[in-house]
XYZ file of C-alpha atoms in Angstrom:
503
model
C 0.000 0.000 0.000
C 2.950 2.340 0.503
C 3.602 2.288 -3.236
C -0.021 3.079 -4.105
C -0.132 5.822 -1.493
C 3.077 7.373 -2.834
C 1.757 7.146 -6.407
C -1.490 8.846 -5.356
C 0.551 11.594 -3.726
C 2.568 11.882 -6.936
C -0.632 12.247 -8.979
C -1.694 15.118 -6.734
C 1.623 16.836 -7.522
C 1.422 16.129 -11.266
C -2.223 17.295 -11.513
C -1.458 20.765 -10.165
C -2.472 23.309 -12.845
C 1.026 24.659 -13.524
C 2.494 21.167 -13.761
C -0.217 20.221 -16.266
C 0.793 23.288 -18.298
C 4.449 22.195 -18.176
C 3.500 18.673 -19.296
C 1.333 20.052 -22.132
C 4.064 22.319 -23.489
C 6.618 19.532 -23.094
C 4.539 17.113 -25.176
C 3.768 19.770 -27.824
C 7.358 20.947 -28.129
C 8.780 17.437 -28.055
C 6.466 16.289 -30.859
C 7.080 19.370 -33.002
C 10.867 19.211 -32.659
C 11.008 15.417 -32.834
C 9.506 15.505 -36.345
C 12.606 17.291 -37.644
C 15.188 14.818 -39.018
C 18.229 14.453 -36.813
C 16.755 16.135 -33.742
C 15.626 13.715 -31.066
C 14.376 14.112 -27.484
C 17.900 14.185 -26.041
C 18.859 17.276 -28.047
C 15.503 18.915 -27.289
C 15.881 18.381 -23.534
C 19.480 19.611 -23.719
C 18.389 22.815 -25.472
C 15.673 23.419 -22.884
C 17.806 22.706 -19.830
C 19.137 26.298 -19.436
C 15.650 27.887 -19.512
C 14.405 25.692 -16.668
C 16.839 27.038 -14.079
C 14.210 29.328 -12.535
C 11.414 26.742 -12.599
C 10.638 24.637 -9.567
C 12.251 21.147 -9.677
C 8.981 19.240 -10.069
C 7.794 21.466 -12.927
C 11.017 21.243 -14.917
C 11.293 17.447 -14.561
C 7.624 16.979 -15.485
C 8.215 19.132 -18.557
C 11.246 16.964 -19.408
C 9.024 13.866 -19.187
C 6.569 15.419 -21.679
C 9.411 16.347 -24.038
C 10.828 12.828 -23.726
C 7.602 11.107 -24.799
C 6.640 13.791 -27.315
C 10.080 13.652 -28.930
C 9.821 9.900 -29.351
C 6.428 10.141 -31.063
C 7.700 12.996 -33.251
C 10.661 10.834 -34.271
C 8.250 8.038 -35.161
C 6.182 10.438 -37.296
C 9.274 11.458 -39.287
C 10.295 7.804 -39.624
C 6.886 6.715 -40.913
C 6.139 9.572 -43.289
C 9.581 10.683 -44.482
C 11.800 7.647 -43.756
C 14.032 9.945 -41.692
C 14.406 8.696 -38.098
C 14.919 11.469 -35.569
C 16.724 9.083 -33.202
C 18.224 5.620 -33.245
C 15.282 3.931 -31.515
C 12.951 5.145 -34.318
C 14.948 3.388 -37.019
C 12.932 0.163 -36.925
C 9.673 2.087 -37.262
C 10.831 3.416 -40.639
C 11.178 -0.069 -42.118
C 7.468 -0.940 -42.281
C 5.923 2.426 -41.415
C 7.338 4.203 -44.463
C 6.156 1.389 -46.745
C 2.649 1.792 -45.291
C 2.796 5.565 -45.763
C 3.817 5.212 -49.426
C 0.874 2.886 -49.993
C -1.591 5.415 -48.586
C -1.757 3.852 -45.106
C 0.253 6.455 -43.237
C -2.799 7.215 -41.073
C -3.141 3.691 -39.626
C 0.654 3.553 -39.188
C 0.661 6.784 -37.158
C -2.434 5.675 -35.229
C -0.966 2.297 -34.238
C 2.243 4.106 -33.229
C 0.317 6.572 -31.045
C -1.996 4.010 -29.440
C 0.839 1.496 -29.038
C 2.942 4.179 -27.359
C 0.046 4.928 -25.003
C -0.597 1.265 -24.128
C 3.096 0.462 -23.654
C 3.861 3.687 -21.808
C 0.967 3.151 -19.386
C 1.842 -0.489 -18.633
C 5.554 0.304 -18.353
C 4.910 3.243 -16.022
C 2.861 0.951 -13.768
C 5.807 -1.439 -13.902
C 8.166 1.406 -13.023
C 6.055 2.225 -9.979
C 5.365 -1.321 -8.779
C 8.212 -3.647 -9.726
C 11.203 -1.350 -10.181
C 13.155 -2.856 -7.237
C 12.668 -6.416 -8.547
C 13.655 -5.525 -12.104
C 16.751 -3.716 -10.851
C 17.743 -6.767 -8.800
C 17.488 -8.947 -11.920
C 19.436 -6.430 -13.995
C 22.185 -6.184 -11.398
C 22.574 -9.992 -11.497
C 23.741 -9.704 -15.126
C 27.512 -9.929 -15.423
C 29.652 -8.569 -18.280
C 29.535 -11.962 -20.037
C 25.710 -11.886 -19.934
C 25.587 -8.409 -21.453
C 28.028 -9.504 -24.158
C 25.786 -12.490 -24.952
C 22.779 -10.125 -25.126
C 24.672 -8.005 -27.689
C 25.494 -11.117 -29.744
C 21.794 -12.024 -29.726
C 20.945 -8.525 -30.966
C 23.595 -8.752 -33.725
C 22.434 -12.128 -35.056
C 18.739 -11.281 -34.773
C 19.131 -8.053 -36.722
C 21.357 -9.666 -39.369
C 18.883 -12.501 -39.870
C 15.739 -10.365 -39.825
C 16.769 -7.636 -42.284
C 17.857 -7.879 -45.892
C 17.381 -10.484 -48.596
C 19.912 -12.865 -47.005
C 21.744 -13.429 -43.727
C 25.068 -12.849 -45.516
C 24.016 -9.389 -46.659
C 22.775 -8.590 -43.150
C 26.097 -9.664 -41.621
C 27.996 -7.592 -44.202
C 26.038 -4.469 -43.247
C 26.559 -5.271 -39.576
C 30.329 -5.535 -40.136
C 30.328 -2.026 -41.657
C 28.615 -0.687 -38.527
C 30.996 -2.540 -36.198
C 33.949 -1.063 -38.108
C 32.540 2.454 -37.687
C 32.156 1.737 -33.964
C 35.952 1.444 -33.673
C 36.426 5.123 -34.514
C 37.295 7.336 -31.530
C 39.016 6.986 -28.168
C 39.318 3.505 -26.654
C 37.348 3.755 -23.406
C 39.712 1.452 -21.489
C 43.173 2.434 -22.736
C 42.434 6.052 -23.680
C 44.197 5.615 -27.037
C 42.800 7.132 -30.233
C 41.669 4.584 -32.810
C 40.977 5.074 -36.535
C 40.758 8.848 -36.059
C 43.352 9.697 -38.767
C 44.566 12.602 -36.658
C 41.218 14.425 -36.971
C 40.189 15.841 -33.543
C 36.480 15.732 -34.443
C 36.672 11.948 -34.779
C 37.993 11.399 -31.253
C 34.418 11.257 -29.922
C 33.516 8.643 -32.514
C 30.819 8.654 -35.195
C 27.544 10.185 -34.020
C 24.665 7.710 -34.256
C 22.248 10.468 -35.293
C 24.545 11.567 -38.127
C 24.845 8.021 -39.445
C 21.109 7.280 -39.138
C 20.030 10.538 -40.796
C 22.610 10.086 -43.574
C 21.759 6.469 -44.357
C 18.003 6.925 -44.212
C 17.337 10.536 -45.254
C 20.294 11.423 -47.526
C 20.524 7.892 -48.939
C 16.789 7.851 -49.657
C 16.954 11.265 -51.358
C 19.916 10.230 -53.530
C 18.142 6.986 -54.424
C 15.016 8.847 -55.521
C 17.080 11.407 -57.466
C 19.091 8.655 -59.193
C 15.917 6.840 -60.233
C 14.571 10.054 -61.800
C 11.788 9.481 -64.293
C 12.461 5.732 -64.112
C 10.908 5.627 -60.640
C 7.513 4.012 -61.155
C 6.387 4.183 -57.539
C 3.380 6.356 -56.876
C 3.067 7.664 -53.323
C -0.541 7.900 -52.154
C -1.027 10.358 -49.279
C -4.263 8.653 -48.183
C -6.003 5.507 -49.342
C -9.158 4.705 -47.426
C -9.540 5.795 -43.823
C -6.758 7.655 -42.036
C -7.627 5.695 -38.893
C -7.250 2.021 -38.040
C -9.888 -0.438 -39.231
C -11.044 -3.591 -37.417
C -8.319 -5.769 -38.963
C -5.615 -3.225 -38.038
C -6.777 -3.331 -34.406
C -6.761 -7.121 -34.443
C -3.234 -7.279 -35.898
C -1.847 -4.555 -33.591
C -3.115 -5.614 -30.180
C -0.727 -8.494 -29.419
C 2.335 -6.750 -30.915
C 1.623 -3.861 -28.513
C 1.602 -6.257 -25.553
C 4.652 -8.251 -26.686
C 6.583 -5.060 -27.452
C 5.793 -3.722 -23.985
C 7.083 -6.828 -22.226
C 10.222 -6.809 -24.370
C 10.939 -3.110 -23.972
C 10.439 -2.533 -20.257
C 12.771 -5.222 -18.811
C 15.556 -4.507 -21.332
C 15.166 -0.752 -20.892
C 15.425 -1.224 -17.134
C 18.779 -2.989 -17.443
C 21.813 -0.818 -16.632
C 23.137 -1.505 -20.145
C 19.729 -1.698 -21.824
C 18.405 1.242 -23.830
C 15.618 1.400 -26.406
C 17.454 0.153 -29.496
C 17.797 -3.556 -28.620
C 14.098 -4.178 -27.753
C 12.855 -2.403 -30.896
C 14.978 -4.629 -33.137
C 14.101 -7.753 -31.146
C 10.397 -6.842 -31.325
C 10.570 -6.449 -35.096
C 12.263 -9.838 -35.472
C 9.732 -11.483 -33.128
C 6.714 -10.053 -34.936
C 8.164 -11.172 -38.251
C 8.464 -14.718 -36.919
C 4.945 -14.761 -35.427
C 3.108 -12.898 -38.206
C 0.546 -14.946 -40.143
C 1.441 -12.940 -43.267
C 5.286 -12.817 -43.169
C 5.435 -11.897 -46.869
C 4.016 -8.478 -45.950
C 7.157 -7.649 -43.950
C 9.255 -5.362 -46.103
C 6.086 -4.188 -47.866
C 4.229 -2.479 -45.014
C 3.179 -4.877 -42.241
C 1.372 -3.048 -39.452
C 2.826 -5.480 -36.864
C 6.281 -4.136 -37.793
C 5.164 -0.688 -36.580
C 3.015 -1.653 -33.594
C 5.526 -3.944 -31.867
C 8.686 -1.795 -32.130
C 6.798 1.386 -31.185
C 5.436 -0.284 -28.065
C 8.908 -1.619 -27.236
C 10.382 1.863 -27.736
C 7.959 3.570 -25.358
C 8.147 0.794 -22.771
C 11.949 1.024 -22.829
C 11.671 4.804 -22.386
C 9.924 4.233 -19.058
C 12.319 1.385 -18.302
C 15.446 3.552 -18.541
C 14.088 5.618 -15.644
C 14.418 2.558 -13.366
C 18.245 2.572 -13.206
C 18.264 6.390 -13.342
C 15.981 6.914 -10.343
C 17.053 3.925 -8.243
C 20.775 3.702 -9.030
C 21.578 7.130 -10.465
C 22.699 5.335 -13.629
C 21.692 6.983 -16.947
C 21.471 4.432 -19.773
C 20.488 6.817 -22.575
C 21.459 10.296 -23.721
C 18.129 11.737 -22.555
C 18.473 10.065 -19.158
C 21.960 11.594 -18.844
C 20.529 15.052 -19.477
C 17.718 14.405 -16.979
C 20.451 13.440 -14.496
C 21.963 16.882 -15.106
C 18.488 18.329 -14.459
C 18.382 16.633 -11.065
C 21.874 17.826 -10.227
C 21.118 21.443 -11.081
C 18.798 21.378 -8.052
C 21.398 19.717 -5.847
C 19.754 16.264 -5.977
C 21.482 13.001 -6.841
C 19.258 10.163 -8.134
C 19.632 6.897 -6.235
C 17.945 4.908 -3.468
C 18.062 7.872 -1.076
C 16.147 10.075 -3.539
C 12.932 8.170 -2.759
C 13.433 8.973 0.926
C 14.604 12.583 0.656
C 12.394 13.830 -2.231
C 9.446 11.414 -2.523
C 7.003 14.054 -3.810
C 9.306 14.973 -6.684
C 10.101 11.364 -7.673
C 6.536 10.118 -7.522
C 5.314 13.324 -9.185
C 7.683 12.589 -12.071
C 6.444 8.979 -12.308
C 2.802 10.114 -12.186
C 3.481 12.745 -14.866
C 4.416 9.946 -17.265
C 0.758 8.812 -17.140
C -0.380 12.357 -17.875
C 2.142 12.804 -20.703
C 0.891 9.561 -22.267
C -2.730 10.704 -22.182
C -1.846 14.142 -23.565
C 0.208 12.546 -26.332
C -2.760 10.427 -27.419
C -5.325 13.263 -27.198
C -3.100 15.719 -29.084
C -1.779 13.473 -31.840
C -4.677 11.210 -32.862
C -6.732 14.148 -34.236
C -3.610 15.366 -36.080
C -3.046 12.090 -37.965
C -4.924 13.381 -41.013
C -2.805 16.546 -41.054
C 0.494 14.675 -40.730
C -0.205 12.301 -43.646
C -0.891 15.301 -45.917
C 2.863 15.875 -45.854
C 3.037 13.116 -48.462
C 0.921 15.220 -50.855
C 3.818 17.674 -51.221
C 5.427 17.310 -54.699
C 8.373 14.909 -54.605
C 11.092 17.455 -55.556
C 9.930 19.797 -52.782
C 9.474 16.986 -50.259
C 12.899 15.406 -50.752
C 14.556 18.806 -51.117
C 13.060 19.738 -47.755
C 14.216 16.447 -46.235
C 17.743 17.165 -47.466
C 17.713 20.681 -45.981
C 16.243 19.629 -42.612
C 18.564 16.624 -42.352
C 21.591 18.856 -42.956
C 20.424 21.622 -40.604
C 19.488 19.086 -37.912
C 22.925 17.490 -38.047
C 24.761 20.823 -38.042
C 22.543 22.081 -35.217
C 23.523 19.087 -33.084
C 27.218 19.309 -33.996
C 28.301 22.367 -36.026
C 31.397 20.995 -37.738
C 32.625 20.663 -41.308
C 33.827 17.158 -40.457
C 30.295 16.247 -39.336
C 28.905 17.660 -42.595
C 31.457 15.670 -44.578
C 30.518 12.470 -42.726
C 26.849 13.190 -43.418
C 27.544 13.323 -47.158
C 29.857 10.275 -47.158
C 27.394 8.161 -45.185
C 24.602 9.402 -47.438
C 26.512 8.044 -50.438
C 27.041 4.799 -48.503
C 23.279 4.602 -47.925
C 22.669 5.036 -51.645
C 25.202 2.289 -52.535
C 23.684 -0.096 -50.005
C 20.220 0.505 -51.453
C 21.531 0.144 -54.989
C 22.941 -3.321 -54.290
C 20.135 -4.445 -51.960
C 22.022 -4.456 -48.656
C 20.004 -3.710 -45.482
C 20.524 -0.354 -43.753
C 19.490 -1.100 -40.161
C 22.373 -3.496 -39.250
C 24.888 -0.712 -40.005
C 23.325 1.509 -37.348
C 22.972 -1.396 -34.906
C 26.663 -2.206 -35.333
C 27.636 1.383 -34.527
C 25.372 1.568 -31.457
C 26.023 -1.830 -29.914
C 29.551 -2.555 -31.193
C 31.352 -0.369 -28.615
C 29.066 -1.653 -25.841
C 29.746 -5.280 -26.807
C 33.499 -4.605 -26.906
C 33.395 -2.951 -23.503
C 31.505 -5.844 -21.896
C 33.771 -8.431 -23.571
C 36.904 -6.735 -22.279
C 35.433 -6.408 -18.799
C 34.595 -10.124 -18.729
C 38.095 -11.066 -19.918
C 39.717 -8.666 -17.442
C 37.781 -10.226 -14.540
C 38.803 -13.734 -15.650
C 42.438 -12.686 -16.304
C 42.060 -13.377 -20.015
C 40.327 -16.774 -19.762
C 37.688 -16.932 -22.587
C 35.876 -19.802 -20.848
C 34.176 -17.196 -18.634
C 32.025 -16.213 -21.631
C 30.347 -19.648 -21.566
C 30.004 -20.338 -17.835
C 26.873 -18.303 -17.093
C 23.488 -20.043 -17.669
C 22.033 -16.696 -18.755
C 24.791 -16.224 -21.358
C 24.395 -19.798 -22.645
C 20.649 -19.272 -23.082
C 21.245 -16.057 -25.019
C 23.882 -17.729 -27.217
C 21.410 -20.537 -27.993
C 18.778 -17.985 -29.040
C 21.381 -16.203 -31.185
C 22.314 -19.478 -32.927
C 18.637 -20.200 -33.530
C 18.134 -16.764 -35.096
C 21.183 -17.239 -37.332
C 20.682 -20.845 -38.407
C 16.895 -21.036 -38.041
C 16.210 -20.382 -41.758
C 18.681 -23.142 -42.747
C 17.070 -25.628 -40.331
C 13.647 -24.645 -41.630
C 14.797 -25.381 -45.180
C 16.380 -28.724 -44.229
C 13.248 -29.850 -42.374
C 10.526 -28.596 -44.726
C 12.348 -28.252 -48.031
C 10.955 -24.709 -48.360
C 12.868 -21.450 -48.073
C 12.157 -19.630 -44.823
C 10.904 -16.041 -45.153
C 13.742 -13.557 -44.684
C 13.629 -9.803 -44.064
C 12.518 -7.603 -46.903
C 13.582 -4.211 -48.219
C 14.097 -1.296 -45.883
C 14.110 1.534 -48.368
């Protein structure tokens, strides 16, 4: 009952008129800015941090929560309509969502994203309030070898799920892993593959790579096709809202995505990227119409979007209970706490319970506001596709460039944007999947760090990687994802369905 009493007290804080205003403006601003290519919730919160100095702590953190959720939905809108993810966790949404939008079903895609975000965010916030201590205990039990095995599972799942073959998926993944080597080695402090360029010491920015591969690569691909491009983009075909079949096909992906996203997001090395990719792969395996994947399957939007929002609530578990930020936005929220002289951790629940539970309660309110504000706007958003193609893709190119330069004003960053854009075009031209490149860049350094930690603890003995039951289970799942199609062929004599196009 203590938890329910504290949550009720938090709702009283969050429902104060001024805090509702902060949440409203946070959701509005987060959605509006999140739609712009290359600008995600982390950058939005970072830009707003200085203007919150004179606000009360509860108000500023509640506003951050609204920006956080609004920015994620805005990133999903850009991914679905323009194929330009605003952040790395929106990448998976672009795969099926953009195909739906091009076929005139952008409305149902945006609706399932909004409702899935609401369902997942609500369930995950309840989980944050009720079972956070238990989830943290489980997460803490993971050793470096277990995290490394989790990364291997993510690598193999993504490589097997995307592209026309596992080999092509692994090739794209290798490109991303190679890019992940650029920058300063976190353990030795030595510069690697930086070619003496100071701007490369921090490594390749994930946002720059994602925007270049998806937005610039897509624009170059359309420009290269010219008049030979036969595809006709329909802004709207039929209803802009979900029909009965869409509801039926979305419900279970929402639930499965939620229960994938929250536990992984709550892990100290979790984040939102892994569950979104795992959700996509799972829905592809379970879908009764797997041939639709790569051509606009609504399950491929519903599941990853739910996983993304559930993970967003999940990352607050290690932040609030351990003081451990596991995402860029959580790191900036940590700075928000510290600007008021507070340090997140177990003592925060004892010293500032009203603020902590007010923040948790505000996540419910932000979810409701997000749904109320964005569902009526679905029809307006899909009209973006009615803009003539030269103007639309010209605008994408401009916003992608400005977004990248706004986040990191550097000629080197601009050069990387153009180079990676050309890489995106080449990958599309020869039918290589895009998503594994980004996954390799995101998870490659994390996998390397966990591998080296495990080997350091065992004094270089590689056997430690195979001693944990958790790690062995994850390796078995990884092997199944990699060799599953081959086993399917050997048993049935039919080719197993593999991931489709991502363009």
